[in-house]
Amino acid sequence: MKVPERIDHIAIIVRDLEQALLFYRDMLGIVPREMKDVPSEQVRIAFLPMGGPNGSEIELLQPMTSDSSLAKFLEKRGEGMHHICLQVDNIDTALRDLQAQGASVLDEQPRIAAEGRAIFLHPKGTHGVLLELLEKSE
Ligand code: CO
């Protein structure tokens, strides 16, 4: 696979988006570009972009139900960093090459993410960080 191009986002899991925005928006001054519900992950996301078109974002994730994997993560670990996302140009190639090398890929197929197609790698294989690789859709 080609080297990942950039850090796309860092995702932080929170109990209450509006409460979290009191810090990230109102104190840090980062203006959200969008708030989006992603039903497939049972989550609501606030996207906080920095650095222009090639910059990166903080994503604030609020679980919308109590039985999703994100909700269970929040219950167990509390608020905090959930994952880091690197952008790749071809998610199918990345998945195939990583699987062939025995990487700790959690997905058999790319999943539909908020901004494209993505796979996740388990922290046990990435030295402690849940890692998302994302091919962005146009
Ligand atoms: Co993500």
PDB file of C-alpha atoms and ligand atoms in Angstrom:
ATOM      1  CA  MET A   1       0.000   0.000   0.000  1.00  0.00           C
ATOM      2  CA  LYS A   2       1.021   3.602  -0.466  1.00  0.00           C
ATOM      3  CA  VAL A   3       2.076   5.582   2.576  1.00  0.00           C
ATOM      4  CA  PRO A   4      -0.908   7.247   4.295  1.00  0.00           C
ATOM      5  CA  GLU A   5      -1.191  10.829   3.142  1.00  0.00           C
ATOM      6  CA  ARG A   6      -2.161  12.798   6.201  1.00  0.00           C
ATOM      7  CA  ILE A   7      -3.860  12.712   9.556  1.00  0.00           C
ATOM      8  CA  ASP A   8      -7.511  13.143   8.666  1.00  0.00           C
ATOM      9  CA  HIS A   9      -8.976  13.335  12.135  1.00  0.00           C
ATOM     10  CA  ILE A  10      -8.605  12.548  15.768  1.00  0.00           C
ATOM     11  CA  ALA A  11     -11.817  11.300  17.352  1.00  0.00           C
ATOM     12  CA  ILE A  12     -12.757  12.064  20.927  1.00  0.00           C
ATOM     13  CA  ILE A  13     -15.689  10.332  22.555  1.00  0.00           C
ATOM     14  CA  VAL A  14     -17.902  12.516  24.734  1.00  0.00           C
ATOM     15  CA  ARG A  15     -21.092  12.116  26.739  1.00  0.00           C
ATOM     16  CA  ASP A  16     -22.708  15.302  25.474  1.00  0.00           C
ATOM     17  CA  LEU A  17     -21.754  17.136  22.284  1.00  0.00           C
ATOM     18  CA  GLU A  18     -23.172  20.465  23.393  1.00  0.00           C
ATOM     19  CA  GLN A  19     -21.201  20.306  26.617  1.00  0.00           C
ATOM     20  CA  ALA A  20     -18.017  19.391  24.729  1.00  0.00           C
ATOM     21  CA  LEU A  21     -18.563  22.279  22.303  1.00  0.00           C
ATOM     22  CA  LEU A  22     -18.515  24.679  25.228  1.00  0.00           C
ATOM     23  CA  PHE A  23     -14.802  23.903  25.348  1.00  0.00           C
ATOM     24  CA  TYR A  24     -13.765  23.087  21.769  1.00  0.00           C
ATOM     25  CA  ARG A  25     -15.920  25.726  20.062  1.00  0.00           C
ATOM     26  CA  ASP A  26     -16.372  28.411  22.663  1.00  0.00           C
ATOM     27  CA  MET A  27     -13.026  28.324  24.476  1.00  0.00           C
ATOM     28  CA  LEU A  28     -10.643  27.063  21.763  1.00  0.00           C
ATOM     29  CA  GLY A  29     -12.633  28.848  19.066  1.00  0.00           C
ATOM     30  CA  ILE A  30     -12.756  26.015  16.502  1.00  0.00           C
ATOM     31  CA  VAL A  31     -15.914  26.485  14.437  1.00  0.00           C
ATOM     32  CA  PRO A  32     -17.795  23.234  13.689  1.00  0.00           C
ATOM     33  CA  ARG A  33     -18.348  22.725   9.962  1.00  0.00           C
ATOM     34  CA  GLU A  34     -21.063  20.156  10.428  1.00  0.00           C
ATOM     35  CA  MET A  35     -23.017  18.077  12.908  1.00  0.00           C
ATOM     36  CA  LYS A  36     -23.992  14.718  11.518  1.00  0.00           C
ATOM     37  CA  ASP A  37     -25.877  11.643  12.656  1.00  0.00           C
ATOM     38  CA  VAL A  38     -24.360   8.371  11.455  1.00  0.00           C
ATOM     39  CA  PRO A  39     -27.105   5.784  12.015  1.00  0.00           C
ATOM     40  CA  SER A  40     -24.898   2.820  11.050  1.00  0.00           C
ATOM     41  CA  GLU A  41     -22.638   3.601  14.045  1.00  0.00           C
ATOM     42  CA  GLN A  42     -25.401   4.992  16.267  1.00  0.00           C
ATOM     43  CA  VAL A  43     -23.380   8.141  16.818  1.00  0.00           C
ATOM     44  CA  ARG A  44     -23.670  11.885  16.399  1.00  0.00           C
ATOM     45  CA  ILE A  45     -20.510  13.647  15.244  1.00  0.00           C
ATOM     46  CA  ALA A  46     -19.358  17.264  15.401  1.00  0.00           C
ATOM     47  CA  PHE A  47     -16.589  17.985  12.889  1.00  0.00           C
ATOM     48  CA  LEU A  48     -14.114  20.659  13.990  1.00  0.00           C
ATOM     49  CA  PRO A  49     -11.763  21.518  11.116  1.00  0.00           C
ATOM     50  CA  MET A  50      -8.422  23.263  11.422  1.00  0.00           C
ATOM     51  CA  GLY A  51      -5.801  24.210   8.860  1.00  0.00           C
ATOM     52  CA  GLY A  52      -7.891  24.657   5.710  1.00  0.00           C
ATOM     53  CA  PRO A  53      -8.583  22.097   2.974  1.00  0.00           C
ATOM     54  CA  ASN A  54      -5.499  19.997   3.735  1.00  0.00           C
ATOM     55  CA  GLY A  55      -5.783  20.381   7.469  1.00  0.00           C
ATOM     56  CA  SER A  56      -7.067  17.920  10.005  1.00  0.00           C
ATOM     57  CA  GLU A  57     -10.126  17.728  12.173  1.00  0.00           C
ATOM     58  CA  ILE A  58     -11.159  16.872  15.648  1.00  0.00           C
ATOM     59  CA  GLU A  59     -14.300  14.752  15.627  1.00  0.00           C
ATOM     60  CA  LEU A  60     -16.396  14.755  18.748  1.00  0.00           C
ATOM     61  CA  LEU A  61     -18.409  11.517  18.986  1.00  0.00           C
ATOM     62  CA  GLN A  62     -21.521  11.192  21.091  1.00  0.00           C
ATOM     63  CA  PRO A  63     -23.109   7.728  21.215  1.00  0.00           C
ATOM     64  CA  MET A  64     -26.843   7.962  20.517  1.00  0.00           C
ATOM     65  CA  THR A  65     -27.864   4.642  22.033  1.00  0.00           C
ATOM     66  CA  SER A  66     -26.703   2.748  25.081  1.00  0.00           C
ATOM     67  CA  ASP A  67     -25.918  -0.584  23.416  1.00  0.00           C
ATOM     68  CA  SER A  68     -23.525   0.335  20.593  1.00  0.00           C
ATOM     69  CA  SER A  69     -19.831  -0.465  20.751  1.00  0.00           C
ATOM     70  CA  LEU A  70     -19.126   3.251  21.120  1.00  0.00           C
ATOM     71  CA  ALA A  71     -21.515   3.489  24.055  1.00  0.00           C
ATOM     72  CA  LYS A  72     -19.840   0.525  25.701  1.00  0.00           C
ATOM     73  CA  PHE A  73     -16.421   2.110  25.156  1.00  0.00           C
ATOM     74  CA  LEU A  74     -17.663   5.288  26.847  1.00  0.00           C
ATOM     75  CA  GLU A  75     -19.119   3.373  29.772  1.00  0.00           C
ATOM     76  CA  LYS A  76     -15.943   1.404  30.301  1.00  0.00           C
ATOM     77  CA  ARG A  77     -13.266   4.009  29.643  1.00  0.00           C
ATOM     78  CA  GLY A  78     -15.002   7.332  30.098  1.00  0.00           C
ATOM     79  CA  GLU A  79     -14.517  10.338  27.851  1.00  0.00           C
ATOM     80  CA  GLY A  80     -11.280  10.656  25.926  1.00  0.00           C
ATOM     81  CA  MET A  81      -9.451   9.834  22.742  1.00  0.00           C
ATOM     82  CA  HIS A  82     -11.150   7.092  20.761  1.00  0.00           C
ATOM     83  CA  HIS A  83      -9.124   6.785  17.554  1.00  0.00           C
ATOM     84  CA  ILE A  84      -6.743   8.429  15.104  1.00  0.00           C
ATOM     85  CA  CYS A  85      -7.562   8.394  11.397  1.00  0.00           C
ATOM     86  CA  LEU A  86      -5.066   8.414   8.549  1.00  0.00           C
ATOM     87  CA  GLN A  87      -6.163   9.073   4.994  1.00  0.00           C
ATOM     88  CA  VAL A  88      -5.179   6.566   2.325  1.00  0.00           C
ATOM     89  CA  ASP A  89      -5.748   6.788  -1.413  1.00  0.00           C
ATOM     90  CA  ASN A  90      -7.144   3.258  -1.835  1.00  0.00           C
ATOM     91  CA  ILE A  91      -8.797   1.450   1.065  1.00  0.00           C
ATOM     92  CA  ASP A  92      -9.153  -1.858  -0.791  1.00  0.00           C
ATOM     93  CA  THR A  93      -5.422  -2.022  -1.485  1.00  0.00           C
ATOM     94  CA  ALA A  94      -4.614  -0.991   2.071  1.00  0.00           C
ATOM     95  CA  LEU A  95      -6.911  -3.689   3.501  1.00  0.00           C
ATOM     96  CA  ARG A  96      -5.540  -6.414   1.258  1.00  0.00           C
ATOM     97  CA  ASP A  97      -1.885  -5.519   1.902  1.00  0.00           C
ATOM     98  CA  LEU A  98      -2.337  -5.204   5.655  1.00  0.00           C
ATOM     99  CA  GLN A  99      -4.219  -8.501   5.886  1.00  0.00           C
ATOM    100  CA  ALA A 100      -1.454 -10.188   3.878  1.00  0.00           C
ATOM    101  CA  GLN A 101       1.099  -8.896   6.379  1.00  0.00           C
ATOM    102  CA  GLY A 102      -0.917 -10.123   9.359  1.00  0.00           C
ATOM    103  CA  ALA A 103      -1.921  -6.706  10.689  1.00  0.00           C
ATOM    104  CA  SER A 104      -4.644  -6.499  13.346  1.00  0.00           C
ATOM    105  CA  VAL A 105      -7.392  -5.399  10.950  1.00  0.00           C
ATOM    106  CA  LEU A 106     -10.840  -5.483  12.540  1.00  0.00           C
ATOM    107  CA  ASP A 107     -12.792  -5.364   9.289  1.00  0.00           C
ATOM    108  CA  GLU A 108     -13.204  -8.044   6.646  1.00  0.00           C
ATOM    109  CA  GLN A 109     -14.515  -5.416   4.267  1.00  0.00           C
ATOM    110  CA  PRO A 110     -14.270  -1.612   4.330  1.00  0.00           C
ATOM    111  CA  ARG A 111     -17.116  -0.115   6.322  1.00  0.00           C
ATOM    112  CA  ILE A 112     -19.109   2.958   5.403  1.00  0.00           C
ATOM    113  CA  ALA A 113     -17.834   5.841   7.529  1.00  0.00           C
ATOM    114  CA  ALA A 114     -19.020   9.409   7.808  1.00  0.00           C
ATOM    115  CA  GLU A 115     -16.665  10.628   5.083  1.00  0.00           C
ATOM    116  CA  GLY A 116     -15.970   7.606   2.921  1.00  0.00           C
ATOM    117  CA  ARG A 117     -14.909   3.982   3.359  1.00  0.00           C
ATOM    118  CA  ALA A 118     -12.754   2.920   6.277  1.00  0.00           C
ATOM    119  CA  ILE A 119     -11.116   0.047   8.114  1.00  0.00           C
ATOM    120  CA  PHE A 120     -10.022  -0.101  11.735  1.00  0.00           C
ATOM    121  CA  LEU A 121      -6.923  -1.700  13.240  1.00  0.00           C
ATOM    122  CA  HIS A 122      -6.995  -3.040  16.785  1.00  0.00           C
ATOM    123  CA  PRO A 123      -4.793  -1.224  19.326  1.00  0.00           C
ATOM    124  CA  LYS A 124      -2.948  -4.452  20.108  1.00  0.00           C
ATOM    125  CA  GLY A 125      -1.268  -4.210  16.706  1.00  0.00           C
ATOM    126  CA  THR A 126      -0.692  -0.464  16.589  1.00  0.00           C
ATOM    127  CA  HIS A 127       1.062   0.026  19.915  1.00  0.00           C
ATOM    128  CA  GLY A 128      -1.976   1.120  21.814  1.00  0.00           C
ATOM    129  CA  VAL A 129      -4.086   3.265  19.486  1.00  0.00           C
ATOM    130  CA  LEU A 130      -7.278   2.334  17.679  1.00  0.00           C
ATOM    131  CA  LEU A 131      -6.331   3.310  14.135  1.00  0.00           C
ATOM    132  CA  GLU A 132      -8.703   4.105  11.291  1.00  0.00           C
ATOM    133  CA  LEU A 133      -7.616   4.173   7.664  1.00  0.00           C
ATOM    134  CA  LEU A 134      -9.992   6.151   5.470  1.00  0.00           C
ATOM    135  CA  GLU A 135     -10.470   6.566   1.749  1.00  0.00           C
ATOM    136  CA  LYS A 136     -12.471   9.721   1.408  1.00  0.00           C
ATOM    137  CA  SER A 137     -15.345   9.900  -1.034  1.00  0.00           C
ATOM    138  CA  GLU A 138     -15.517  12.928  -3.319  1.00  0.00           C
TER     139      GLU A 138
HETATM  140 CO    CO B   1     -13.049   8.232  12.466  1.00  0.00          CO
END
